[in-house]
Amino acid sequence: MINCLLIMLGGGIGAVIRGFITNFCNRKFSSILPVATPFVNIVGSLIIGFLLGSSLKLDWIEPFVIIGILGGLTTFSTLSSELVELLMTKKKIIYFIIYSVLQYGVSFLACLLGYIL
């Protein structure tokens, strides 16, 4: 039961942080490709990898920080909707490919790098 509460609290915190970052990026950056989603996914993946690879093994780290905060911060659903929009609305297959590689490839490498660190 305590793990569910930790996940819920952490998820809310992560979602609020993502909202702030998204609003900030939307105001400050004008780009063909979205900026906020790759940022939160890459940074979140780096931190998740670091925490999973670290010797820090506290009971509350995984439910509160990894699943909760970082799970709420990173976002697969927003990524998916942005990819659909790039493919269907803008009809620019090259942007779709670049964004897909950026999101999946760089996020994976960031997680791996964090784990190694």
Coordinates of N, CA and C in Angstrom, one line a residue:
M1 N 0.8 -1.2 0.0 CA 0.0 0.0 0.0 C 0.9 1.3 0.0
I2 N 1.9 1.2 0.8 CA 2.8 2.4 0.8 C 3.5 2.7 -0.5
N3 N 3.8 1.6 -1.3 CA 4.4 1.7 -2.6 C 3.4 2.4 -3.5
C4 N 2.2 2.1 -3.5 CA 1.2 2.8 -4.3 C 1.1 4.2 -4.0
L5 N 1.2 4.6 -2.8 CA 1.1 6.0 -2.4 C 2.4 6.7 -2.9
L6 N 3.5 6.1 -2.7 CA 4.8 6.7 -3.2 C 4.8 6.9 -4.7
I7 N 4.3 5.9 -5.5 CA 4.1 6.0 -6.9 C 3.2 7.1 -7.3
M8 N 2.0 7.2 -6.6 CA 1.1 8.2 -6.9 C 1.6 9.6 -6.6
L9 N 2.3 9.8 -5.5 CA 2.8 11.1 -5.2 C 4.0 11.5 -6.1
G10 N 4.9 10.5 -6.4 CA 6.0 10.8 -7.3 C 5.5 11.1 -8.7
G11 N 4.5 10.3 -9.2 CA 3.9 10.5 -10.5 C 3.3 11.9 -10.7
G12 N 2.6 12.4 -9.7 CA 2.1 13.8 -9.7 C 3.2 14.8 -9.8
I13 N 4.2 14.6 -9.0 CA 5.4 15.5 -9.0 C 6.0 15.5 -10.4
G14 N 6.2 14.4 -11.0 CA 6.9 14.3 -12.3 C 6.0 14.9 -13.4
A15 N 4.7 14.7 -13.3 CA 3.8 15.3 -14.3 C 3.8 16.8 -14.2
V16 N 3.8 17.3 -13.0 CA 3.9 18.8 -12.9 C 5.2 19.4 -13.4
I17 N 6.3 18.7 -13.1 CA 7.6 19.1 -13.6 C 7.6 19.1 -15.2
R18 N 7.0 18.0 -15.7 CA 6.9 17.9 -17.2 C 6.1 19.1 -17.8
G19 N 5.0 19.4 -17.1 CA 4.1 20.5 -17.5 C 4.8 21.8 -17.5
F20 N 5.6 22.1 -16.5 CA 6.4 23.3 -16.5 C 7.4 23.4 -17.6
I21 N 8.1 22.3 -17.8 CA 9.2 22.2 -18.8 C 8.5 22.4 -20.2
T22 N 7.4 21.7 -20.4 CA 6.7 21.8 -21.7 C 6.2 23.3 -22.0
N23 N 5.6 23.9 -21.0 CA 5.2 25.3 -21.1 C 6.4 26.2 -21.4
F24 N 7.5 26.0 -20.7 CA 8.7 26.8 -20.9 C 9.2 26.7 -22.3
C25 N 9.4 25.4 -22.7 CA 9.9 25.2 -24.0 C 9.0 25.7 -25.1
N26 N 7.7 25.6 -25.0 CA 6.8 26.1 -26.0 C 6.9 27.6 -26.1
R27 N 7.1 28.3 -25.0 CA 7.3 29.7 -25.0 C 8.6 30.2 -25.6
K28 N 9.7 29.5 -25.3 CA 11.0 29.9 -25.6 C 11.6 29.4 -27.0
F29 N 11.1 28.3 -27.4 CA 11.6 27.7 -28.6 C 10.6 27.5 -29.7
S30 N 11.0 27.9 -30.9 CA 10.2 27.7 -32.1 C 10.9 26.7 -33.0
S31 N 10.4 25.5 -33.2 CA 11.1 24.5 -33.9 C 10.1 23.6 -34.7
I32 N 10.5 23.0 -35.8 CA 9.7 22.1 -36.5 C 9.4 20.9 -35.7
L33 N 10.4 20.4 -34.9 CA 10.3 19.3 -34.0 C 10.0 19.8 -32.6
P34 N 9.2 19.1 -31.9 CA 9.0 19.4 -30.5 C 10.3 19.4 -29.7
V35 N 10.5 20.2 -28.7 CA 11.7 20.3 -27.9 C 11.5 19.7 -26.6
A36 N 10.4 19.9 -25.9 CA 10.2 19.5 -24.5 C 10.2 18.0 -24.3
T37 N 9.5 17.3 -25.2 CA 9.4 15.8 -25.0 C 10.8 15.1 -25.1
P38 N 11.6 15.4 -26.2 CA 12.9 14.8 -26.2 C 13.7 15.2 -24.9
F39 N 13.6 16.4 -24.5 CA 14.4 16.9 -23.3 C 14.0 16.0 -22.1
V40 N 12.7 16.0 -21.8 CA 12.3 15.2 -20.6 C 12.6 13.7 -20.7
N41 N 12.4 13.2 -21.9 CA 12.7 11.8 -22.1 C 14.2 11.4 -22.0
I42 N 15.0 12.2 -22.6 CA 16.5 12.0 -22.5 C 17.0 12.2 -21.1
V43 N 16.7 13.3 -20.5 CA 17.2 13.6 -19.1 C 16.6 12.5 -18.2
G44 N 15.3 12.2 -18.3 CA 14.7 11.2 -17.4 C 15.4 9.8 -17.6
S45 N 15.7 9.5 -18.9 CA 16.3 8.2 -19.1 C 17.7 8.2 -18.5
L46 N 18.4 9.3 -18.6 CA 19.8 9.3 -18.0 C 19.7 9.1 -16.5
I47 N 18.8 9.8 -15.9 CA 18.6 9.7 -14.4 C 18.2 8.3 -14.0
I48 N 17.2 7.7 -14.8 CA 16.8 6.4 -14.5 C 17.9 5.4 -14.6
G49 N 18.7 5.5 -15.6 CA 19.9 4.6 -15.8 C 20.9 4.8 -14.7
F50 N 21.1 6.0 -14.3 CA 22.0 6.3 -13.2 C 21.5 5.7 -11.9
L51 N 20.3 5.8 -11.6 CA 19.7 5.3 -10.3 C 19.7 3.7 -10.4
L52 N 19.4 3.2 -11.5 CA 19.4 1.7 -11.6 C 20.8 1.1 -11.5
G53 N 21.8 1.8 -12.0 CA 23.2 1.4 -12.0 C 23.9 1.7 -10.7
S54 N 23.3 2.6 -9.9 CA 24.0 3.0 -8.7 C 23.9 2.0 -7.6
S55 N 24.7 2.2 -6.6 CA 24.6 1.3 -5.4 C 23.6 1.8 -4.4
L56 N 22.9 2.8 -4.8 CA 21.8 3.4 -3.9 C 20.6 2.4 -4.0
K57 N 20.4 1.6 -3.0 CA 19.4 0.7 -3.0 C 18.4 0.9 -1.8
L58 N 17.8 2.0 -1.8 CA 16.8 2.3 -0.8 C 15.4 1.8 -1.2
D59 N 14.6 1.4 -0.3 CA 13.3 0.8 -0.7 C 12.4 1.8 -1.4
W60 N 12.5 3.1 -1.1 CA 11.5 4.0 -1.7 C 12.0 4.6 -3.0
I61 N 13.3 4.4 -3.4 CA 13.8 5.0 -4.6 C 13.0 4.5 -5.8
E62 N 12.8 3.2 -6.0 CA 12.2 2.7 -7.2 C 10.7 3.2 -7.3
P63 N 9.9 3.0 -6.2 CA 8.5 3.4 -6.4 C 8.3 4.9 -6.5
F64 N 9.0 5.7 -5.7 CA 8.8 7.1 -5.6 C 9.5 7.8 -6.7
V65 N 10.8 7.6 -6.9 CA 11.6 8.3 -7.9 C 11.6 7.7 -9.3
I66 N 11.9 6.4 -9.4 CA 12.0 5.9 -10.8 C 10.6 5.7 -11.4
I67 N 9.7 5.0 -10.7 CA 8.4 4.8 -11.3 C 7.6 6.0 -11.2
G68 N 7.6 6.7 -10.1 CA 6.8 7.8 -9.8 C 7.2 9.1 -10.5
I69 N 8.2 9.8 -10.0 CA 8.7 11.0 -10.5 C 9.2 10.9 -11.9
L70 N 10.1 10.0 -12.2 CA 10.7 9.9 -13.5 C 9.7 9.3 -14.5
G71 N 8.8 8.4 -14.1 CA 7.8 7.9 -14.9 C 6.8 8.9 -15.3
G72 N 6.5 9.8 -14.4 CA 5.6 11.0 -14.6 C 6.2 12.0 -15.5
L73 N 7.5 12.2 -15.4 CA 8.3 13.2 -16.1 C 8.4 12.7 -17.6
T74 N 8.9 11.5 -17.8 CA 9.1 11.0 -19.2 C 7.7 10.6 -19.7
T75 N 7.6 10.6 -21.0 CA 6.2 10.4 -21.6 C 6.2 9.7 -22.9
F76 N 5.7 8.5 -22.9 CA 5.6 7.7 -24.1 C 4.4 8.1 -24.9
S77 N 3.3 8.4 -24.3 CA 2.1 8.8 -25.0 C 2.2 10.1 -25.7
T78 N 2.9 11.1 -25.1 CA 3.1 12.3 -25.8 C 4.0 12.1 -27.0
L79 N 5.0 11.3 -26.8 CA 5.9 11.0 -27.9 C 5.1 10.4 -29.1
S80 N 4.3 9.4 -28.8 CA 3.5 8.7 -29.8 C 2.6 9.7 -30.5
S81 N 1.9 10.6 -29.8 CA 1.0 11.5 -30.5 C 1.8 12.5 -31.3
E82 N 3.0 12.9 -30.9 CA 3.8 13.8 -31.7 C 4.3 13.1 -33.0
L83 N 4.6 11.9 -32.9 CA 5.1 11.1 -34.1 C 3.9 11.0 -35.1
V84 N 2.7 10.7 -34.6 CA 1.5 10.6 -35.5 C 1.3 12.0 -36.1
E85 N 1.4 13.1 -35.4 CA 1.2 14.4 -35.9 C 2.2 14.7 -37.0
L86 N 3.5 14.4 -36.7 CA 4.5 14.6 -37.8 C 4.2 13.8 -39.0
L87 N 3.8 12.6 -38.9 CA 3.5 11.7 -40.0 C 2.3 12.1 -40.8
M88 N 1.2 12.4 -40.1 CA -0.1 12.7 -40.7 C -0.3 14.1 -41.1
T89 N 0.0 15.0 -40.2 CA -0.3 16.4 -40.5 C 0.7 17.1 -41.3
K90 N 1.9 17.0 -40.9 CA 3.0 17.7 -41.6 C 3.5 16.9 -42.8
K91 N 3.2 15.6 -42.9 CA 3.6 14.8 -44.0 C 5.0 14.9 -44.4
K92 N 5.9 15.0 -43.4 CA 7.3 15.1 -43.6 C 7.9 13.9 -43.0
I93 N 8.1 12.9 -43.8 CA 8.6 11.6 -43.4 C 10.0 11.8 -42.8
I94 N 10.8 12.7 -43.3 CA 12.2 12.9 -42.8 C 12.2 13.4 -41.3
Y95 N 11.2 14.2 -41.0 CA 11.1 14.7 -39.6 C 10.6 13.6 -38.7
F96 N 9.7 12.8 -39.2 CA 9.3 11.6 -38.5 C 10.4 10.7 -38.1
I97 N 11.3 10.4 -39.1 CA 12.4 9.5 -38.9 C 13.4 10.1 -38.0
I98 N 13.8 11.4 -38.2 CA 14.7 12.1 -37.3 C 14.2 12.1 -35.8
Y99 N 13.0 12.4 -35.7 CA 12.4 12.5 -34.3 C 12.3 11.1 -33.7
S100 N 12.0 10.1 -34.4 CA 12.0 8.7 -33.9 C 13.4 8.3 -33.4
V101 N 14.3 8.5 -34.3 CA 15.7 8.1 -33.9 C 16.2 8.9 -32.7
L102 N 15.9 10.2 -32.7 CA 16.3 11.1 -31.6 C 15.7 10.5 -30.3
Q103 N 14.4 10.3 -30.3 CA 13.8 9.9 -29.1 C 14.2 8.5 -28.6
Y104 N 14.1 7.5 -29.5 CA 14.4 6.2 -29.0 C 15.9 5.9 -28.9
G105 N 16.7 6.3 -29.8 CA 18.1 6.1 -29.8 C 18.8 6.9 -28.7
V106 N 18.6 8.2 -28.7 CA 19.3 9.0 -27.7 C 18.8 8.7 -26.3
S107 N 17.5 8.5 -26.1 CA 17.0 8.1 -24.8 C 17.6 6.8 -24.3
F108 N 17.7 5.8 -25.2 CA 18.4 4.6 -24.8 C 19.8 4.8 -24.4
L109 N 20.5 5.5 -25.2 CA 22.0 5.8 -25.0 C 22.1 6.6 -23.7
A110 N 21.2 7.5 -23.4 CA 21.3 8.3 -22.1 C 21.1 7.3 -20.9
C111 N 20.1 6.4 -21.0 CA 19.9 5.5 -19.9 C 21.1 4.6 -19.7
L112 N 21.7 4.1 -20.8 CA 22.9 3.3 -20.7 C 24.0 4.0 -20.1
L113 N 24.2 5.3 -20.6 CA 25.3 6.1 -20.0 C 25.1 6.3 -18.5
G114 N 23.8 6.6 -18.1 CA 23.5 6.8 -16.7 C 23.8 5.5 -15.9
Y115 N 23.5 4.4 -16.5 CA 23.8 3.1 -15.8 C 25.3 2.9 -15.6
I116 N 26.0 3.2 -16.6 CA 27.5 3.0 -16.6 C 28.1 4.0 -15.6
L117 N 27.6 5.2 -15.5 CA 28.2 6.2 -14.6 C 28.0 5.7 -13.2

